[in-house]
GROMACS .gro file of C-alpha atoms in nm:
model
  164
    1MET     CA    1   0.000   0.000   0.000
    2PRO     CA    2   0.276   0.256   0.080
    3HIS     CA    3   0.427   0.199  -0.267
    4LEU     CA    4   0.088   0.274  -0.426
    5VAL     CA    5   0.061   0.602  -0.235
    6LEU     CA    6   0.421   0.689  -0.323
    7THR     CA    7   0.368   0.607  -0.690
    8SER     CA    8   0.049   0.815  -0.697
    9LEU     CA    9   0.231   1.108  -0.538
   10LEU     CA   10   0.513   1.090  -0.792
   11VAL     CA   11   0.266   1.074  -1.084
   12LEU     CA   12   0.087   1.380  -0.944
   13LEU     CA   13   0.416   1.567  -0.906
   14ALA     CA   14   0.520   1.475  -1.259
   15HIS     CA   15   0.207   1.640  -1.400
   16MET     CA   16   0.236   1.968  -1.208
   17PRO     CA   17   0.348   2.276  -1.397
   18ASP     CA   18   0.726   2.308  -1.357
   19SER     CA   19   0.704   2.661  -1.220
   20PHE     CA   20   0.472   2.550  -0.936
   21ALA     CA   21   0.683   2.243  -0.860
   22CYS     CA   22   1.002   2.452  -0.852
   23GLU     CA   23   0.851   2.710  -0.618
   24THR     CA   24   0.725   2.447  -0.376
   25ALA     CA   25   1.024   2.213  -0.392
   26PRO     CA   26   1.177   2.136  -0.052
   27ALA     CA   27   1.502   2.310   0.033
   28GLN     CA   28   1.684   1.973   0.037
   29ALA     CA   29   1.574   1.898  -0.320
   30LYS     CA   30   1.685   2.242  -0.434
   31LEU     CA   31   2.025   2.197  -0.267
   32LEU     CA   32   2.074   1.856  -0.431
   33ALA     CA   33   1.977   1.999  -0.770
   34GLU     CA   34   2.234   2.279  -0.752
   35ARG     CA   35   2.520   2.037  -0.813
   36THR     CA   36   2.625   1.719  -0.983
   37TRP     CA   37   2.743   1.477  -0.714
   38LEU     CA   38   3.013   1.206  -0.706
   39THR     CA   39   3.036   0.925  -0.452
   40THR     CA   40   3.372   0.973  -0.281
   41ALA     CA   41   3.353   0.746   0.025
   42VAL     CA   42   3.161   0.455   0.172
   43TYR     CA   43   3.204   0.379   0.541
   44GLU     CA   44   3.074   0.077   0.730
   45GLY     CA   45   2.913   0.132   1.068
   46ASN     CA   46   3.068   0.403   1.282
   47ASP     CA   47   3.423   0.347   1.151
   48ARG     CA   48   3.520   0.648   0.941
   49THR     CA   49   3.887   0.550   0.917
   50GLN     CA   50   3.855   0.307   0.625
   51ASN     CA   51   3.693   0.401   0.296
   52HIS     CA   52   3.527   0.086   0.155
   53ILE     CA   53   3.423   0.240  -0.176
   54ALA     CA   54   3.567  -0.054  -0.376
   55ARG     CA   55   3.353  -0.300  -0.175
   56TYR     CA   56   3.029  -0.119  -0.270
   57PRO     CA   57   3.036  -0.044  -0.646
   58GLY     CA   58   2.656  -0.056  -0.656
   59VAL     CA   59   2.630   0.268  -0.459
   60VAL     CA   60   2.914   0.450  -0.636
   61GLY     CA   61   2.836   0.693  -0.913
   62ILE     CA   62   2.767   1.039  -1.040
   63SER     CA   63   2.419   1.170  -0.967
   64ILE     CA   64   2.202   1.455  -1.083
   65TRP     CA   65   1.878   1.569  -0.923
   66ASP     CA   66   1.596   1.788  -1.054
   67ALA     CA   67   1.401   1.969  -0.781
   68CYS     CA   68   1.132   2.083  -1.026
   69THR     CA   69   1.037   1.735  -1.146
   70ASN     CA   70   1.155   1.529  -0.847
   71ARG     CA   71   1.365   1.317  -1.082
   72PHE     CA   72   1.711   1.171  -1.032
   73GLU     CA   73   1.956   0.994  -1.259
   74TYR     CA   74   2.280   0.808  -1.186
   75PHE     CA   75   2.581   0.776  -1.414
   76ASP     CA   76   2.884   0.547  -1.421
   77PRO     CA   77   3.187   0.747  -1.300
   78ALA     CA   78   3.425   0.547  -1.524
   79THR     CA   79   3.234   0.611  -1.849
   80GLY     CA   80   2.985   0.892  -1.786
   81ARG     CA   81   2.706   0.668  -1.921
   82SER     CA   82   2.360   0.672  -1.769
   83ARG     CA   83   2.254   0.386  -1.542
   84ARG     CA   84   1.888   0.454  -1.623
   85GLU     CA   85   1.827   0.112  -1.773
   86GLN     CA   86   1.968  -0.058  -1.462
   87GLY     CA   87   1.727   0.126  -1.229
   88GLY     CA   88   1.942   0.437  -1.206
   89ALA     CA   89   1.668   0.692  -1.280
   90GLY     CA   90   1.335   0.773  -1.127
   91GLY     CA   91   1.158   0.991  -0.877
   92PHE     CA   92   1.255   1.104  -0.530
   93TYR     CA   93   1.110   1.284  -0.233
   94PHE     CA   94   1.198   1.379   0.124
   95THR     CA   95   0.986   1.294   0.423
   96GLY     CA   96   0.816   1.580   0.605
   97ASP     CA   97   1.061   1.556   0.895
   98ARG     CA   98   1.350   1.589   0.644
   99ARG     CA   99   1.524   1.286   0.796
  100TYR     CA  100   1.476   1.047   0.505
  101GLN     CA  101   1.488   1.052   0.129
  102TYR     CA  102   1.301   0.796  -0.079
  103THR     CA  103   1.417   0.715  -0.429
  104VAL     CA  104   1.172   0.533  -0.653
  105PRO     CA  105   1.350   0.403  -0.964
  106ASP     CA  106   1.159   0.368  -1.289
  107THR     CA  107   1.260   0.000  -1.269
  108GLY     CA  108   1.368  -0.163  -0.947
  109THR     CA  109   1.299  -0.136  -0.577
  110PRO     CA  110   1.234   0.190  -0.390
  111LEU     CA  111   1.499   0.281  -0.132
  112ARG     CA  112   1.481   0.471   0.194
  113ARG     CA  113   1.795   0.659   0.289
  114ARG     CA  114   1.860   0.845   0.613
  115MET     CA  115   1.995   1.191   0.540
  116GLU     CA  116   2.304   1.272   0.744
  117VAL     CA  117   2.465   1.573   0.574
  118LEU     CA  118   2.332   1.793   0.298
  119SER     CA  119   2.530   2.108   0.231
  120ALA     CA  120   2.689   2.279  -0.067
  121SER     CA  121   3.003   2.068  -0.020
  122GLU     CA  122   2.871   1.729   0.096
  123PHE     CA  123   2.572   1.498   0.055
  124THR     CA  124   2.584   1.196   0.286
  125TYR     CA  125   2.318   0.935   0.351
  126SER     CA  126   2.311   0.601   0.530
  127ARG     CA  127   2.117   0.282   0.473
  128GLN     CA  128   2.144  -0.085   0.556
  129VAL     CA  129   2.276  -0.327   0.296
  130PRO     CA  130   2.428  -0.677   0.305
  131ARG     CA  131   2.800  -0.645   0.389
  132GLY     CA  132   2.990  -0.597   0.064
  133MET     CA  133   2.653  -0.598  -0.120
  134ARG     CA  134   2.672  -0.980  -0.120
  135GLU     CA  135   2.346  -1.170  -0.086
  136GLY     CA  136   2.325  -1.365   0.240
  137GLU     CA  137   2.578  -1.152   0.426
  138PRO     CA  138   2.471  -0.979   0.749
  139LEU     CA  139   2.328  -0.630   0.720
  140VAL     CA  140   2.559  -0.337   0.785
  141THR     CA  141   2.489   0.034   0.789
  142VAL     CA  142   2.683   0.211   0.515
  143HIS     CA  143   2.741   0.586   0.511
  144VAL     CA  144   2.770   0.701   0.150
  145VAL     CA  145   2.949   1.033   0.103
  146HIS     CA  146   2.916   1.250  -0.208
  147THR     CA  147   3.099   1.567  -0.300
  148PRO     CA  148   3.050   1.802  -0.596
  149TYR     CA  149   3.159   1.634  -0.919
  150ARG     CA  150   3.438   1.802  -1.114
  151GLY     CA  151   3.536   1.522  -1.350
  152PRO     CA  152   3.564   1.493  -1.726
  153TRP     CA  153   3.208   1.380  -1.806
  154GLN     CA  154   2.932   1.622  -1.899
  155VAL     CA  155   2.629   1.437  -1.766
  156THR     CA  156   2.275   1.546  -1.849
  157ALA     CA  157   1.942   1.390  -1.769
  158THR     CA  158   1.800   1.144  -2.016
  159SER     CA  159   1.468   1.256  -2.158
  160ARG     CA  160   1.171   1.110  -1.970
  161ALA     CA  161   1.021   1.028  -2.309
  162GLU     CA  162   1.307   0.779  -2.347
  163SER     CA  163   1.238   0.621  -2.007
  164PRO     CA  164   1.125   0.259  -2.005
   0.00000   0.00000   0.00000
């Protein structure tokens, strides 16, 4: 039932005039949309001494966010190619208490992420995943850190008309 409500909300938001959606967009969405972000660290649990980014390639990427349409898209940092067809594009929203962000991919499973830091220089969230993203492993909380992207790729959102 919650997914039906969430899907209905995202469909409603997608059909709002952009000017209205932009004016009413939450501050967090606007801050995310001001930059292109790159995953720069992944920490397990409370240990911030070891960056495990290589252990979690599924959460590593370049991301862009659109506060007016509540859309996101992820890109491969090695190639600059969109991950849209692998579930790397969809809708997003923040909970009213601003503690969580939900991403609802066009294909795939919705995710809930606890917001830890959102500033002009850092976007960090946490969520539970199987250790090393390996099925059957115990769950661990990962803290995924993003900083503004300044790499060689010029990433732009794929047209929604092209979405699956």
